[in-house]
Amino acid sequence: MNFVETLKSCWLTTLIGSILLTTGTSVLFWNESRSISTTLSLDEALNDAVTVSAERPYDKTYEERLIHLSGPLVTGEPLTEPDYNIQVQAVKLKRRVQMYQWIEEYVENRYGETVSSVQVGDRTYYYTKDWRDELVDSRSFYIRNGHHNPTTLPLDTKVYVSERVHIGQYELGEALKERFKNFIEVTSDTRPEDPAVKLHAGLYYHCNDIWNPEIGDIRIQFSYSGLEGSLHTVVGKLENGKIVPYESTHAKKVLLIYPGELSLQETFKLEHHAKRIMTWGWRAMGWIMLFLSATCSASIMKYITSQSRVLRQFVPDPSFPVSTNLTVSFSLALVITSVAWIIHRPMLGSGIFFAAVSPFLYCARGLFNNYQRMD
């Protein structure tokens, strides 16, 4: 069988393999480029940052500089929801609204449903009631009769943000306040004045019976993030009295915030750790694409290597296709990684490249031995 016939027999898998190869290579190279620029930006920021004390008066000499600051949060005016007697001193107050609605689901050949259901062909549609954050459009239901949901929410989910947040005399900018995303439920036993609102397990119900809610009933949960007085450490650029993102020479913005009182080195160590986790996640995704690409292209690659005695010496034993594909994809991933790093970290990049080609050099040891015997 010649090359054209071989390609015709596996053109689809080869095409898929080529697409996966291009995508995986792009993902890996983008990820390594991003990782390099992030690492260099963090190293630059660490060298430029100065530590200031939250207990001392505001110092204008730090204007336009990257500062490291630790201390308790000061939020000023409390965030309130007077209709529910909610009042917290925090950076954010979140009002989460859910409505009790009809939910349509379907399964293939599902039997024995105990709720409203109907079988259409190979599908069984069934309808349940549950709390949902978003409106469920019942107009698209297969059975609309008897399964009507409201078209609007009487209240929307909303996040209140404190107008001014300080650590000492230094104000946190909007970008820093956006970083407060870990919400803690507000626990209160103070019942609202409205008798139509019922309080149970921290949830406020607008319904007649919390144990038997009706379609259209709502419940509300309140949570906060960034409680006043909690210790936080921030790193950012001081600009007009506010801490804002710092843009490095590598076109990356550096703005860090962590709970607790941390030193400058500890703060950057945590940030490097977080970025490494993200980088390794993208690396795993790129390698999986390359492995699938090698698997899809195995037939055409086997034909190409079989036509060359020299290439056969460099390829692992084709009788073990899985291990061969693993070796090829892993080595290719390392080559892409080494190309990205070799410019900025020559020793590291060279080491990665040597690790990438070492399996093929090991497989070709017989070819080198033959040349030595000929000499």
CSV table of C-alpha atoms in Angstrom, one decimal:
chain,number,residue,atom,x,y,z
A,1,MET,CA,0.0,0.0,0.0
A,2,ASN,CA,1.5,3.3,-1.1
A,3,PHE,CA,1.2,6.7,0.7
A,4,VAL,CA,-1.9,7.9,-1.2
A,5,GLU,CA,-3.8,4.7,-0.4
A,6,THR,CA,-2.8,4.8,3.3
A,7,LEU,CA,-3.9,8.4,3.5
A,8,LYS,CA,-7.3,7.6,1.9
A,9,SER,CA,-7.9,4.8,4.4
A,10,CYS,CA,-7.3,7.1,7.4
A,11,TRP,CA,-7.8,10.7,6.1
A,12,LEU,CA,-10.5,11.5,8.7
A,13,THR,CA,-8.5,10.5,11.8
A,14,THR,CA,-5.4,12.2,10.3
A,15,LEU,CA,-7.4,15.4,9.8
A,16,ILE,CA,-8.7,15.3,13.3
A,17,GLY,CA,-5.1,14.6,14.5
A,18,SER,CA,-3.8,17.6,12.6
A,19,ILE,CA,-6.4,19.9,14.1
A,20,LEU,CA,-5.7,18.6,17.6
A,21,LEU,CA,-1.9,19.0,17.0
A,22,THR,CA,-2.4,22.6,15.9
A,23,THR,CA,-4.7,23.4,18.8
A,24,GLY,CA,-2.6,21.6,21.4
A,25,THR,CA,0.6,23.3,20.2
A,26,SER,CA,-1.2,26.8,20.3
A,27,VAL,CA,-2.5,26.1,23.8
A,28,LEU,CA,0.9,25.1,25.1
A,29,PHE,CA,2.8,27.9,23.5
A,30,TRP,CA,0.3,30.5,24.6
A,31,ASN,CA,0.3,29.1,28.1
A,32,GLU,CA,4.1,29.1,28.4
A,33,SER,CA,4.3,32.6,27.0
A,34,ARG,CA,1.7,33.7,29.5
A,35,SER,CA,3.6,31.9,32.3
A,36,ILE,CA,6.9,33.5,31.3
A,37,SER,CA,5.5,37.1,31.2
A,38,THR,CA,3.6,36.5,34.5
A,39,THR,CA,6.7,35.2,36.2
A,40,LEU,CA,8.9,38.0,35.0
A,41,SER,CA,6.2,40.6,35.9
A,42,LEU,CA,6.0,39.2,39.5
A,43,ASP,CA,9.7,39.1,39.8
A,44,GLU,CA,9.9,42.7,38.6
A,45,ALA,CA,7.1,43.8,41.0
A,46,LEU,CA,8.8,42.0,43.9
A,47,ASN,CA,12.0,44.0,43.3
A,48,ASP,CA,10.1,47.3,42.9
A,49,ALA,CA,7.7,47.0,45.8
A,50,VAL,CA,8.2,48.8,49.1
A,51,THR,CA,6.5,48.0,52.4
A,52,VAL,CA,4.5,50.7,54.1
A,53,SER,CA,2.9,50.7,57.5
A,54,ALA,CA,-0.9,51.0,57.9
A,55,GLU,CA,-0.5,52.6,61.3
A,56,ARG,CA,1.5,55.6,60.0
A,57,PRO,CA,0.0,58.7,58.4
A,58,TYR,CA,-0.4,58.8,54.6
A,59,ASP,CA,3.0,59.4,52.9
A,60,LYS,CA,2.9,61.2,49.5
A,61,THR,CA,6.5,60.0,48.8
A,62,TYR,CA,5.0,56.6,47.9
A,63,GLU,CA,2.8,58.1,45.1
A,64,GLU,CA,3.1,56.2,41.8
A,65,ARG,CA,5.1,53.4,43.5
A,66,LEU,CA,4.3,49.8,44.1
A,67,ILE,CA,3.5,49.3,47.8
A,68,HIS,CA,2.9,46.4,50.1
A,69,LEU,CA,0.5,47.0,52.9
A,70,SER,CA,-1.1,44.9,55.6
A,71,GLY,CA,-3.8,45.7,58.1
A,72,PRO,CA,-7.5,45.6,59.1
A,73,LEU,CA,-10.2,46.7,56.6
A,74,VAL,CA,-12.1,49.9,57.4
A,75,THR,CA,-15.4,50.2,55.4
A,76,GLY,CA,-17.1,53.3,56.7
A,77,GLU,CA,-20.9,53.3,56.2
A,78,PRO,CA,-22.5,49.9,56.7
A,79,LEU,CA,-24.3,48.1,53.8
A,80,THR,CA,-28.0,47.7,54.6
A,81,GLU,CA,-31.2,46.0,53.4
A,82,PRO,CA,-33.7,47.8,55.7
A,83,ASP,CA,-36.7,45.7,54.6
A,84,TYR,CA,-35.0,42.7,56.1
A,85,ASN,CA,-33.2,44.3,59.0
A,86,ILE,CA,-29.8,43.5,57.4
A,87,GLN,CA,-26.8,45.7,58.2
A,88,VAL,CA,-23.2,44.6,57.9
A,89,GLN,CA,-19.9,46.4,57.9
A,90,ALA,CA,-18.2,44.8,54.9
A,91,VAL,CA,-16.8,45.4,51.5
A,92,LYS,CA,-19.7,43.6,49.8
A,93,LEU,CA,-23.2,42.6,50.6
A,94,LYS,CA,-24.9,40.1,48.2
A,95,ARG,CA,-28.6,39.6,47.9
A,96,ARG,CA,-29.3,36.3,46.2
A,97,VAL,CA,-32.9,35.8,45.0
A,98,GLN,CA,-34.4,32.5,44.0
A,99,MET,CA,-37.8,31.7,42.6
A,100,TYR,CA,-39.8,28.4,42.9
A,101,GLN,CA,-40.5,27.3,39.3
A,102,TRP,CA,-41.3,24.5,37.0
A,103,ILE,CA,-38.3,22.6,35.6
A,104,GLU,CA,-38.5,20.6,32.4
A,105,GLU,CA,-36.0,17.7,31.9
A,106,TYR,CA,-35.9,14.7,29.6
A,107,VAL,CA,-34.1,11.4,29.4
A,108,GLU,CA,-33.9,8.7,26.9
A,109,ASN,CA,-36.2,5.7,27.7
A,110,ARG,CA,-36.8,6.7,31.3
A,111,TYR,CA,-39.6,4.8,33.1
A,112,GLY,CA,-41.3,4.8,36.5
A,113,GLU,CA,-41.4,8.6,37.0
A,114,THR,CA,-43.5,9.7,40.0
A,115,VAL,CA,-43.9,13.3,38.8
A,116,SER,CA,-45.7,14.8,35.8
A,117,SER,CA,-44.2,13.2,32.7
A,118,VAL,CA,-44.9,12.2,29.1
A,119,GLN,CA,-43.1,9.9,26.7
A,120,VAL,CA,-42.5,11.1,23.2
A,121,GLY,CA,-40.6,8.7,21.0
A,122,ASP,CA,-37.4,7.8,22.7
A,123,ARG,CA,-37.6,10.7,25.1
A,124,THR,CA,-39.5,11.0,28.4
A,125,TYR,CA,-40.3,14.5,29.5
A,126,TYR,CA,-40.9,15.1,33.1
A,127,TYR,CA,-41.6,18.2,35.2
A,128,THR,CA,-40.5,19.0,38.7
A,129,LYS,CA,-40.6,22.1,40.9
A,130,ASP,CA,-37.4,23.6,42.4
A,131,TRP,CA,-35.7,26.8,43.4
A,132,ARG,CA,-33.8,28.6,40.6
A,133,ASP,CA,-31.6,31.7,40.5
A,134,GLU,CA,-32.6,32.5,36.9
A,135,LEU,CA,-36.0,32.6,35.3
A,136,VAL,CA,-37.0,29.4,33.5
A,137,ASP,CA,-38.9,30.1,30.3
A,138,SER,CA,-41.9,27.7,30.4
A,139,ARG,CA,-42.9,28.9,26.9
A,140,SER,CA,-40.4,26.4,25.5
A,141,PHE,CA,-41.7,23.4,27.4
A,142,TYR,CA,-43.0,20.5,25.5
A,143,ILE,CA,-46.1,20.5,27.7
A,144,ARG,CA,-46.9,24.1,28.5
A,145,ASN,CA,-50.4,23.4,29.9
A,146,GLY,CA,-50.2,23.4,33.7
A,147,HIS,CA,-46.5,24.3,33.8
A,148,HIS,CA,-46.5,28.1,33.6
A,149,ASN,CA,-43.7,30.1,35.3
A,150,PRO,CA,-43.7,33.8,36.0
A,151,THR,CA,-42.0,36.0,33.4
A,152,THR,CA,-40.4,38.4,35.8
A,153,LEU,CA,-38.7,38.4,39.2
A,154,PRO,CA,-40.0,40.8,41.8
A,155,LEU,CA,-36.5,41.2,43.1
A,156,ASP,CA,-33.1,40.8,41.4
A,157,THR,CA,-29.9,39.3,42.7
A,158,LYS,CA,-27.7,42.3,43.6
A,159,VAL,CA,-24.3,43.0,45.1
A,160,TYR,CA,-23.8,46.1,47.1
A,161,VAL,CA,-20.2,47.5,47.3
A,162,SER,CA,-18.9,49.8,50.0
A,163,GLU,CA,-18.1,53.2,48.5
A,164,ARG,CA,-14.9,53.6,50.4
A,165,VAL,CA,-12.6,50.8,51.8
A,166,HIS,CA,-9.3,51.6,53.5
A,167,ILE,CA,-6.4,49.9,55.1
A,168,GLY,CA,-5.0,52.6,57.4
A,169,GLN,CA,-4.9,55.8,55.4
A,170,TYR,CA,-4.7,54.0,52.0
A,171,GLU,CA,-7.9,53.5,50.0
A,172,LEU,CA,-8.6,50.4,48.0
A,173,GLY,CA,-9.4,51.0,44.3
A,174,GLU,CA,-12.3,49.4,42.5
A,175,ALA,CA,-10.2,46.6,41.0
A,176,LEU,CA,-9.2,45.6,44.5
A,177,LYS,CA,-12.7,45.6,45.8
A,178,GLU,CA,-13.8,43.4,43.0
A,179,ARG,CA,-11.3,40.7,44.3
A,180,PHE,CA,-13.6,40.1,47.3
A,181,LYS,CA,-15.5,37.0,46.0
A,182,ASN,CA,-15.6,34.7,49.0
A,183,PHE,CA,-19.0,35.3,50.5
A,184,ILE,CA,-20.1,34.2,54.0
A,185,GLU,CA,-23.8,33.8,54.7
A,186,VAL,CA,-25.4,36.4,57.0
A,187,THR,CA,-26.8,34.6,60.0
A,188,SER,CA,-29.5,36.7,61.8
A,189,ASP,CA,-32.4,35.8,64.0
A,190,THR,CA,-34.0,39.3,63.6
A,191,ARG,CA,-37.3,38.8,61.8
A,192,PRO,CA,-38.3,41.5,59.3
A,193,GLU,CA,-41.2,43.8,60.2
A,194,ASP,CA,-43.3,42.6,57.2
A,195,PRO,CA,-45.4,39.6,58.5
A,196,ALA,CA,-45.6,38.2,54.9
A,197,VAL,CA,-41.8,37.5,55.0
A,198,LYS,CA,-40.8,34.4,56.9
A,199,LEU,CA,-37.3,33.6,58.2
A,200,HIS,CA,-36.0,30.1,58.3
A,201,ALA,CA,-32.3,28.8,58.4
A,202,GLY,CA,-31.0,32.2,57.3
A,203,LEU,CA,-33.4,32.4,54.3
A,204,TYR,CA,-36.2,35.0,53.9
A,205,TYR,CA,-39.3,33.5,52.3
A,206,HIS,CA,-42.0,35.4,50.5
A,207,CYS,CA,-44.6,32.7,50.6
A,208,ASN,CA,-47.6,31.4,52.6
A,209,ASP,CA,-45.9,28.1,53.6
A,210,ILE,CA,-42.2,27.5,53.5
A,211,TRP,CA,-42.7,23.7,53.6
A,212,ASN,CA,-45.1,23.8,50.7
A,213,PRO,CA,-44.0,26.6,48.4
A,214,GLU,CA,-46.0,27.6,45.3
A,215,ILE,CA,-44.8,28.5,41.8
A,216,GLY,CA,-43.7,32.1,41.9
A,217,ASP,CA,-42.7,32.2,45.6
A,218,ILE,CA,-39.3,33.6,46.2
A,219,ARG,CA,-36.6,33.3,48.9
A,220,ILE,CA,-33.7,35.5,49.6
A,221,GLN,CA,-30.2,34.8,51.1
A,222,PHE,CA,-27.8,37.5,52.2
A,223,SER,CA,-24.0,37.0,52.4
A,224,TYR,CA,-21.1,39.3,52.8
A,225,SER,CA,-17.4,39.5,51.8
A,226,GLY,CA,-14.6,41.4,53.4
A,227,LEU,CA,-15.8,42.0,56.9
A,228,GLU,CA,-14.6,45.2,58.5
A,229,GLY,CA,-11.6,44.6,60.9
A,230,SER,CA,-10.4,41.5,59.0
A,231,LEU,CA,-6.7,41.5,58.3
A,232,HIS,CA,-5.7,41.6,54.6
A,233,THR,CA,-2.5,42.1,52.7
A,234,VAL,CA,-2.4,44.0,49.4
A,235,VAL,CA,0.2,44.8,46.8
A,236,GLY,CA,-0.5,47.5,44.2
A,237,LYS,CA,0.4,50.8,42.8
A,238,LEU,CA,-0.5,53.9,44.9
A,239,GLU,CA,-2.1,56.5,42.7
A,240,ASN,CA,-3.9,59.6,44.1
A,241,GLY,CA,-4.2,57.9,47.4
A,242,LYS,CA,-5.8,54.7,46.0
A,243,ILE,CA,-4.2,51.3,45.4
A,244,VAL,CA,-4.7,50.3,41.8
A,245,PRO,CA,-3.1,47.7,39.4
A,246,TYR,CA,0.6,48.1,38.6
A,247,GLU,CA,1.5,47.5,35.0
A,248,SER,CA,4.9,45.9,34.5
A,249,THR,CA,7.3,46.3,31.6
A,250,HIS,CA,6.0,42.9,30.3
A,251,ALA,CA,2.5,44.3,29.8
A,252,LYS,CA,1.1,42.4,32.8
A,253,LYS,CA,-0.9,44.0,35.6
A,254,VAL,CA,0.1,43.1,39.1
A,255,LEU,CA,-2.5,43.5,41.9
A,256,LEU,CA,-2.5,41.1,44.8
A,257,ILE,CA,-4.7,40.7,47.8
A,258,TYR,CA,-4.7,37.9,50.4
A,259,PRO,CA,-6.3,37.4,53.8
A,260,GLY,CA,-4.1,37.7,56.8
A,261,GLU,CA,-1.0,39.7,57.6
A,262,LEU,CA,1.7,38.5,55.2
A,263,SER,CA,5.2,39.7,54.5
A,264,LEU,CA,6.2,40.9,51.0
A,265,GLN,CA,7.9,37.6,50.2
A,266,GLU,CA,5.1,35.5,51.5
A,267,THR,CA,2.5,37.4,49.4
A,268,PHE,CA,4.5,36.8,46.2
A,269,LYS,CA,5.1,33.2,47.1
A,270,LEU,CA,1.4,32.6,47.4
A,271,GLU,CA,0.8,34.4,44.0
A,272,HIS,CA,3.5,32.3,42.3
A,273,HIS,CA,1.8,29.1,43.7
A,274,ALA,CA,-1.6,30.1,42.4
A,275,LYS,CA,-0.2,30.9,38.9
A,276,ARG,CA,1.7,27.6,38.8
A,277,ILE,CA,-1.5,25.7,39.5
A,278,MET,CA,-3.2,27.5,36.6
A,279,THR,CA,-0.2,26.9,34.3
A,280,TRP,CA,-0.1,23.2,35.0
A,281,GLY,CA,-3.8,22.9,34.3
A,282,TRP,CA,-3.3,24.4,30.8
A,283,ARG,CA,-0.2,22.2,30.3
A,284,ALA,CA,-2.3,19.1,31.1
A,285,MET,CA,-5.0,20.2,28.6
A,286,GLY,CA,-2.4,20.8,25.9
A,287,TRP,CA,-0.7,17.5,26.4
A,288,ILE,CA,-4.0,15.6,26.3
A,289,MET,CA,-4.7,17.2,22.9
A,290,LEU,CA,-1.2,16.2,21.7
A,291,PHE,CA,-1.8,12.6,22.9
A,292,LEU,CA,-5.1,12.4,21.1
A,293,SER,CA,-3.5,13.8,18.0
A,294,ALA,CA,-0.7,11.2,18.1
A,295,THR,CA,-3.4,8.5,18.6
A,296,CYS,CA,-5.4,9.7,15.6
A,297,SER,CA,-2.3,10.1,13.4
A,298,ALA,CA,-0.8,6.7,14.4
A,299,SER,CA,-1.6,5.0,11.1
A,300,ILE,CA,-0.1,7.6,8.8
A,301,MET,CA,2.9,8.1,11.1
A,302,LYS,CA,3.5,4.3,11.2
A,303,TYR,CA,3.5,4.2,7.4
A,304,ILE,CA,6.0,7.1,7.2
A,305,THR,CA,8.4,5.6,9.7
A,306,SER,CA,8.2,2.2,8.1
A,307,GLN,CA,9.5,3.6,4.8
A,308,SER,CA,12.7,4.9,6.4
A,309,ARG,CA,15.2,2.7,8.1
A,310,VAL,CA,16.7,5.7,9.9
A,311,LEU,CA,13.4,7.0,11.2
A,312,ARG,CA,12.5,3.5,12.5
A,313,GLN,CA,15.6,3.7,14.8
A,314,PHE,CA,14.3,6.8,16.5
A,315,VAL,CA,10.7,5.8,17.1
A,316,PRO,CA,9.7,3.6,20.1
A,317,ASP,CA,8.5,0.1,19.5
A,318,PRO,CA,5.3,0.4,17.4
A,319,SER,CA,4.0,-2.9,18.8
A,320,PHE,CA,3.1,-0.9,21.9
A,321,PRO,CA,0.9,1.9,20.4
A,322,VAL,CA,-0.2,3.5,23.7
A,323,SER,CA,3.3,3.8,25.1
A,324,THR,CA,4.5,5.1,21.8
A,325,ASN,CA,1.8,7.8,21.6
A,326,LEU,CA,2.5,8.8,25.2
A,327,THR,CA,6.2,9.2,24.5
A,328,VAL,CA,5.7,11.1,21.3
A,329,SER,CA,3.1,13.5,22.8
A,330,PHE,CA,5.0,14.1,26.0
A,331,SER,CA,8.2,14.8,24.1
A,332,LEU,CA,6.5,17.1,21.7
A,333,ALA,CA,4.9,19.0,24.7
A,334,LEU,CA,8.4,19.4,26.2
A,335,VAL,CA,9.9,20.6,23.0
A,336,ILE,CA,7.2,23.3,22.7
A,337,THR,CA,7.8,24.3,26.4
A,338,SER,CA,11.5,24.4,25.9
A,339,VAL,CA,11.2,26.7,22.8
A,340,ALA,CA,9.2,29.2,24.9
A,341,TRP,CA,11.5,29.1,27.9
A,342,ILE,CA,15.0,28.9,26.2
A,343,ILE,CA,15.1,32.6,25.4
A,344,HIS,CA,14.4,33.8,28.9
A,345,ARG,CA,15.9,30.9,30.9
A,346,PRO,CA,18.5,29.3,28.6
A,347,MET,CA,19.6,26.7,31.1
A,348,LEU,CA,16.1,25.7,32.0
A,349,GLY,CA,15.0,25.6,28.4
A,350,SER,CA,18.0,23.6,27.3
A,351,GLY,CA,17.4,21.1,30.1
A,352,ILE,CA,13.7,20.7,29.0
A,353,PHE,CA,14.7,20.2,25.4
A,354,PHE,CA,17.2,17.5,26.3
A,355,ALA,CA,14.6,15.7,28.3
A,356,ALA,CA,12.2,15.9,25.3
A,357,VAL,CA,14.6,14.2,22.9
A,358,SER,CA,16.2,11.7,25.3
A,359,PRO,CA,13.6,9.0,24.6
A,360,PHE,CA,14.3,9.1,20.9
A,361,LEU,CA,18.1,9.2,21.5
A,362,TYR,CA,17.7,6.1,23.7
A,363,CYS,CA,15.7,4.3,21.0
A,364,ALA,CA,18.4,5.2,18.4
A,365,ARG,CA,21.3,3.8,20.5
A,366,GLY,CA,21.5,0.8,18.2
A,367,LEU,CA,22.0,3.0,15.2
A,368,PHE,CA,24.9,4.8,16.9
A,369,ASN,CA,26.4,1.4,17.9
A,370,ASN,CA,26.3,0.3,14.3
A,371,TYR,CA,28.2,3.5,13.2
A,372,GLN,CA,30.8,2.9,15.8
A,373,ARG,CA,31.3,-0.7,14.6
A,374,MET,CA,31.6,0.4,11.0
A,375,ASP,CA,34.3,3.0,12.1
